[in-house]
């Protein structure tokens, strides 16, 4: 008979337990909670509530008070049907927020969620140290060089297609194994960024939960995270409030999916994820810290 204990995979070792971002060297010695700050009028889960500058800052302060390790500022929604945003307009949304956060919180790592090198550059100039590119450099050939020039930390997220269709099922065919396809496509992205001069210590990988993926593929990727972690880079997961949680639980409203998100985050932690992009920071902080403490504790014999 199988020992029940052997069916629970231990957390995958994190080969790269540090993250170099513009001369700063972050130790990933506990799960990192990255608070989502969308400054778009149309994001799927918190659309329009924090568009105004002051409200965005207020929300950022609340997420930091709740224990966020870093903040991810985004000015373009990937929601299907969302209006495309020109680079200048996107920069006009995110740069003032990044600059204000940098002034108020000099020590807090700031990330910009963009697929455009021009927006990344503007945010880096305003004080961000991380670029979160949901196309992993596919959509702007200048992205890798921009990140290399700044020495930025980079989050390479798997997706397919354009901003308009990457969150649909247009490119959601994987055969026979979604994990193998995603690992291979992210390995290509690592090659692009490495050739441009981005150091291996600057890179974090993200399977892109829900991006060009049906729920079955998102689940397979969360279960298969150890194979992504085996590439040797820290792994980030963005499961927060996503559609697969709605499909599993029947919870319609994204804002009501916090408990499902907690389940996804803790399972992902067990499978090797070390960074978590979330809307509900307090819940993620509490759940991940407790799960982490249990994983670190010596079992008594
Ligand atoms: N998901 C979204 C946006 N950016 N970045 C990373 N690295 N990983 C993710 O899973 C991820 C991401 C989509 O979520 P949200 O920001 O809430 O919505 P929107 O795209 O409408 O802004």
Coordinates of C-alpha atoms and ligand atoms in Angstrom, one line a residue:
X1 CA 0.0 0.0 0.0
X2 CA 1.2 3.5 -0.8
X3 CA 2.4 5.5 2.2
X4 CA -0.1 8.4 2.3
X5 CA 2.7 10.8 3.3
X6 CA 4.5 10.0 0.1
X7 CA 1.7 11.3 -2.0
X8 CA 2.2 14.8 -0.7
X9 CA 5.0 16.3 -2.7
X10 CA 7.5 18.2 -0.6
X11 CA 8.1 21.8 -1.6
X12 CA 10.5 21.9 -4.6
X13 CA 13.9 23.3 -3.6
X14 CA 14.3 26.9 -4.9
X15 CA 17.5 26.8 -6.7
X16 CA 17.6 30.6 -7.0
X17 CA 16.5 31.8 -3.6
X18 CA 17.4 35.4 -4.4
X19 CA 16.2 38.0 -6.8
X20 CA 18.4 40.7 -8.2
X21 CA 16.5 43.8 -9.2
X22 CA 18.4 46.9 -10.1
X23 CA 21.3 46.5 -7.7
X24 CA 19.0 45.3 -4.9
X25 CA 19.3 41.7 -3.9
X26 CA 16.1 40.3 -2.4
X27 CA 16.3 37.1 -0.4
X28 CA 13.2 35.0 -1.0
X29 CA 13.3 33.5 2.5
X30 CA 9.5 33.5 2.9
X31 CA 6.6 33.5 0.4
X32 CA 6.5 36.9 -1.3
X33 CA 3.1 38.5 -1.5
X34 CA 2.8 41.0 -4.4
X35 CA -0.2 43.3 -4.1
X36 CA -2.0 44.2 -7.4
X37 CA -2.5 47.8 -8.0
X38 CA -4.5 48.2 -11.2
X39 CA -4.8 51.8 -12.5
X40 CA -7.0 50.8 -15.4
X41 CA -10.6 51.8 -15.7
X42 CA -11.6 48.2 -16.8
X43 CA -9.8 45.5 -14.9
X44 CA -11.9 42.4 -14.5
X45 CA -12.0 42.2 -10.7
X46 CA -11.5 45.7 -9.3
X47 CA -12.4 47.6 -12.4
X48 CA -12.4 51.4 -12.0
X49 CA -12.4 51.5 -8.2
X50 CA -8.9 52.9 -7.9
X51 CA -8.4 54.8 -11.0
X52 CA -7.9 58.2 -9.3
X53 CA -4.4 58.9 -8.2
X54 CA -5.3 59.4 -4.5
X55 CA -7.4 56.3 -4.3
X56 CA -4.7 54.2 -5.9
X57 CA -2.2 55.4 -3.3
X58 CA -4.7 54.8 -0.5
X59 CA -5.1 51.2 -1.8
X60 CA -1.3 50.8 -2.0
X61 CA -0.9 51.9 1.6
X62 CA -3.6 49.5 2.7
X63 CA -1.9 46.6 0.9
X64 CA 1.5 47.4 2.5
X65 CA -0.1 47.7 5.9
X66 CA -1.6 44.2 5.2
X67 CA 1.9 42.8 4.6
X68 CA 2.6 43.1 0.9
X69 CA 6.3 42.5 0.1
X70 CA 6.0 44.4 -3.2
X71 CA 3.4 46.1 -5.4
X72 CA 2.6 45.5 -9.1
X73 CA 1.3 48.6 -10.9
X74 CA -0.6 47.9 -14.1
X75 CA -2.2 50.4 -16.6
X76 CA -3.5 48.0 -19.2
X77 CA -6.1 45.3 -18.7
X78 CA -5.8 41.9 -20.4
X79 CA -9.6 41.3 -19.9
X80 CA -11.0 40.1 -23.2
X81 CA -12.7 43.1 -24.9
X82 CA -10.8 45.7 -22.9
X83 CA -9.9 48.7 -24.9
X84 CA -6.3 48.7 -26.2
X85 CA -4.1 51.4 -24.6
X86 CA -1.4 53.4 -26.4
X87 CA 2.0 53.5 -24.7
X88 CA 1.8 57.2 -23.9
X89 CA -1.6 56.8 -22.2
X90 CA -0.5 53.7 -20.3
X91 CA 2.6 55.5 -19.1
X92 CA 0.5 58.5 -18.1
X93 CA -1.5 56.1 -15.8
X94 CA 1.3 54.2 -14.2
X95 CA 4.3 56.6 -14.0
X96 CA 2.7 59.2 -11.5
X97 CA 1.7 56.3 -9.2
X98 CA 5.1 54.6 -9.4
X99 CA 6.8 58.0 -8.7
X100 CA 4.5 58.8 -5.8
X101 CA 5.0 55.3 -4.3
X102 CA 8.8 55.5 -4.7
X103 CA 8.8 58.8 -2.8
X104 CA 6.5 57.6 0.0
X105 CA 8.0 54.1 0.3
X106 CA 11.6 54.2 -0.7
X107 CA 12.3 50.6 0.4
X108 CA 9.3 48.8 -1.2
X109 CA 10.0 46.9 -4.4
X110 CA 7.8 48.2 -7.2
X111 CA 6.9 46.3 -10.3
X112 CA 5.2 47.6 -13.5
X113 CA 2.8 45.2 -15.3
X114 CA 3.3 46.0 -19.0
X115 CA 4.1 44.4 -22.3
X116 CA 5.5 47.7 -23.8
X117 CA 9.2 48.6 -23.5
X118 CA 8.4 52.3 -23.6
X119 CA 6.1 52.0 -20.5
X120 CA 8.6 49.7 -18.7
X121 CA 11.4 52.3 -19.4
X122 CA 9.3 55.2 -18.1
X123 CA 8.3 53.3 -15.0
X124 CA 11.9 52.2 -14.3
X125 CA 13.0 55.9 -14.7
X126 CA 10.3 56.7 -12.1
X127 CA 11.8 54.3 -9.7
X128 CA 10.4 50.8 -10.3
X129 CA 12.8 47.9 -10.1
X130 CA 10.8 45.1 -11.6
X131 CA 9.1 44.6 -15.0
X132 CA 6.2 42.1 -15.1
X133 CA 5.7 41.3 -18.7
X134 CA 2.6 39.0 -19.3
X135 CA 4.0 38.3 -22.8
X136 CA 7.5 37.4 -21.6
X137 CA 8.9 39.7 -24.2
X138 CA 7.0 38.3 -27.2
X139 CA 5.0 41.5 -28.0
X140 CA 7.8 44.1 -27.9
X141 CA 11.2 43.1 -29.2
X142 CA 12.8 46.0 -27.3
X143 CA 11.6 44.7 -23.9
X144 CA 14.5 42.4 -23.1
X145 CA 17.1 45.0 -23.9
X146 CA 15.2 47.6 -21.9
X147 CA 15.2 45.3 -18.8
X148 CA 18.9 44.4 -19.4
X149 CA 19.9 48.1 -19.6
X150 CA 18.2 48.9 -16.3
X151 CA 19.3 45.7 -14.5
X152 CA 15.6 45.2 -13.7
X153 CA 14.1 42.2 -12.1
X154 CA 11.8 40.6 -14.7
X155 CA 8.7 38.4 -14.3
X156 CA 8.4 36.3 -17.5
X157 CA 4.8 35.1 -17.7
X158 CA 3.6 32.5 -20.2
X159 CA 0.8 33.6 -22.6
X160 CA 0.0 33.3 -26.2
X161 CA -1.5 35.8 -28.7
X162 CA -2.0 39.5 -28.2
X163 CA -3.2 41.6 -25.3
X164 CA -6.7 41.4 -26.7
X165 CA -6.9 37.7 -26.9
X166 CA -4.3 36.2 -24.5
X167 CA -7.0 35.8 -21.8
X168 CA -9.3 33.9 -24.2
X169 CA -9.2 30.3 -25.5
X170 CA -8.1 31.3 -29.0
X171 CA -4.6 29.9 -28.4
X172 CA -5.5 27.4 -25.7
X173 CA -4.5 24.2 -27.4
X174 CA -1.8 22.2 -25.7
X175 CA -0.9 18.7 -26.7
X176 CA -0.4 16.3 -25.1
X177 CA 0.9 18.1 -22.0
X178 CA 0.3 21.7 -21.1
X179 CA 3.2 21.8 -18.6
X180 CA 5.7 20.6 -21.3
X181 CA 4.5 23.3 -23.7
X182 CA 4.6 26.1 -21.2
X183 CA 8.0 25.1 -19.9
X184 CA 9.4 25.0 -23.5
X185 CA 7.8 28.4 -24.3
X186 CA 9.1 30.0 -21.1
X187 CA 12.6 28.5 -21.8
X188 CA 12.5 30.4 -25.1
X189 CA 11.7 33.6 -23.3
X190 CA 14.6 33.0 -20.9
X191 CA 16.8 32.6 -24.0
X192 CA 15.6 36.0 -25.4
X193 CA 16.2 37.8 -22.1
X194 CA 19.5 36.1 -21.4
X195 CA 20.8 37.0 -24.9
X196 CA 19.9 40.6 -24.3
X197 CA 22.0 40.6 -21.1
X198 CA 19.4 40.0 -18.4
X199 CA 21.2 37.9 -15.7
X200 CA 19.8 34.6 -14.5
X201 CA 19.4 36.1 -11.0
X202 CA 17.0 38.7 -12.3
X203 CA 14.5 36.3 -13.7
X204 CA 11.2 35.0 -12.1
X205 CA 8.9 32.6 -14.1
X206 CA 5.1 32.6 -14.1
X207 CA 3.0 29.9 -15.7
X208 CA 0.3 32.5 -16.6
X209 CA -2.7 31.0 -14.9
X210 CA -5.8 31.5 -17.1
X211 CA -3.9 33.1 -20.0
X212 CA -4.7 31.1 -23.1
X213 CA -5.6 28.3 -20.8
X214 CA -8.8 26.5 -20.0
X215 CA -9.3 25.5 -16.3
X216 CA -7.9 22.0 -16.9
X217 CA -4.7 23.5 -18.2
X218 CA -4.5 26.0 -15.3
X219 CA -4.9 23.1 -12.8
X220 CA -2.3 21.0 -14.6
X221 CA 0.1 23.8 -14.5
X222 CA -0.4 24.4 -10.8
X223 CA 0.0 20.7 -10.1
X224 CA 3.1 20.6 -12.4
X225 CA 4.8 23.6 -10.9
X226 CA 7.8 21.5 -9.8
X227 CA 8.6 21.0 -13.4
X228 CA 8.7 24.7 -14.0
X229 CA 10.7 25.3 -10.8
X230 CA 13.2 22.7 -12.1
X231 CA 14.4 25.3 -14.6
X232 CA 16.1 26.9 -11.6
X233 CA 14.3 30.2 -11.3
X234 CA 11.9 31.4 -8.6
X235 CA 8.3 30.8 -9.6
X236 CA 5.4 33.3 -9.2
X237 CA 1.8 32.4 -9.4
X238 CA -1.1 34.7 -10.2
X239 CA -4.2 32.7 -9.4
X240 CA -6.0 35.6 -7.5
X241 CA -9.7 35.6 -8.2
X242 CA -9.3 33.9 -11.6
X243 CA -11.9 32.2 -13.7
X244 CA -10.8 28.6 -12.9
X245 CA -11.7 29.3 -9.2
X246 CA -15.1 30.4 -10.3
X247 CA -15.5 27.3 -12.4
X248 CA -14.4 25.0 -9.6
X249 CA -16.5 26.7 -6.9
X250 CA -19.5 28.3 -8.8
X251 CA -18.6 31.6 -7.3
X252 CA -19.5 34.1 -10.0
X253 CA -18.1 37.4 -8.7
X254 CA -14.3 37.6 -8.9
X255 CA -14.2 39.7 -5.7
X256 CA -15.9 36.8 -3.8
X257 CA -13.2 34.3 -4.8
X258 CA -10.8 35.0 -1.9
X259 CA -11.1 31.6 -0.2
X260 CA -10.6 29.8 -3.5
X261 CA -7.5 32.0 -4.1
X262 CA -6.2 31.0 -0.7
X263 CA -6.5 27.3 -1.6
X264 CA -4.7 27.9 -4.9
X265 CA -1.9 29.8 -3.2
X266 CA -1.3 27.3 -0.5
X267 CA -1.3 24.4 -3.0
X268 CA 1.0 26.3 -5.3
X269 CA 3.4 27.0 -2.3
X270 CA 3.5 23.2 -1.7
X271 CA 4.4 22.7 -5.4
X272 CA 7.2 25.2 -5.3
X273 CA 5.8 28.7 -6.0
X274 CA 7.5 31.4 -3.9
X275 CA 5.9 34.6 -5.1
X276 CA 2.1 35.3 -5.3
X277 CA 0.4 38.1 -7.1
X278 CA -2.8 38.8 -5.3
X279 CA -5.7 41.3 -4.8
X280 CA -6.4 40.3 -1.1
X281 CA -3.1 40.8 0.6
X282 CA -4.1 40.2 4.2
X283 CA -5.6 36.7 3.4
X284 CA -2.6 35.7 1.3
X285 CA -0.1 36.9 3.9
X286 CA -1.8 35.1 6.7
X287 CA -2.3 31.8 4.8
X288 CA 1.1 31.7 3.2
X289 CA 3.0 32.5 6.4
X290 CA 1.2 29.8 8.3
X291 CA 1.7 27.2 5.6
X292 CA 5.3 28.2 5.3
X293 CA 5.9 27.9 9.0
X294 CA 4.5 24.4 8.9
X295 CA 6.7 23.5 5.9
X296 CA 9.8 24.8 7.7
X297 CA 9.0 23.1 11.0
X298 CA 10.8 19.8 11.9
X299 CA 8.2 17.0 12.2
X300 CA 8.6 15.2 15.5
X301 CA 9.2 11.5 15.3
Ligands
LIG1 N1 -2.6 38.1 -14.2 C1 -3.2 39.3 -14.6 C2 -2.4 40.4 -14.9 N2 -1.1 40.4 -14.7 N3 0.9 39.2 -14.2 C3 1.5 38.0 -13.8 N4 2.8 38.0 -13.6 N5 0.8 36.9 -13.5 C4 -0.6 36.9 -13.6 O1 -1.2 35.8 -13.4 C5 -1.3 38.1 -14.1 C6 -0.5 39.2 -14.3 C7 -4.7 39.4 -14.7 O2 -5.2 39.8 -13.5 P1 -5.7 41.3 -13.0 O3 -4.5 42.2 -12.9 O4 -6.5 41.2 -11.8 O5 -6.7 41.8 -14.2 P2 -6.4 42.7 -15.4 O6 -5.6 42.0 -16.4 O7 -7.8 43.0 -15.9 O8 -5.7 44.0 -15.0

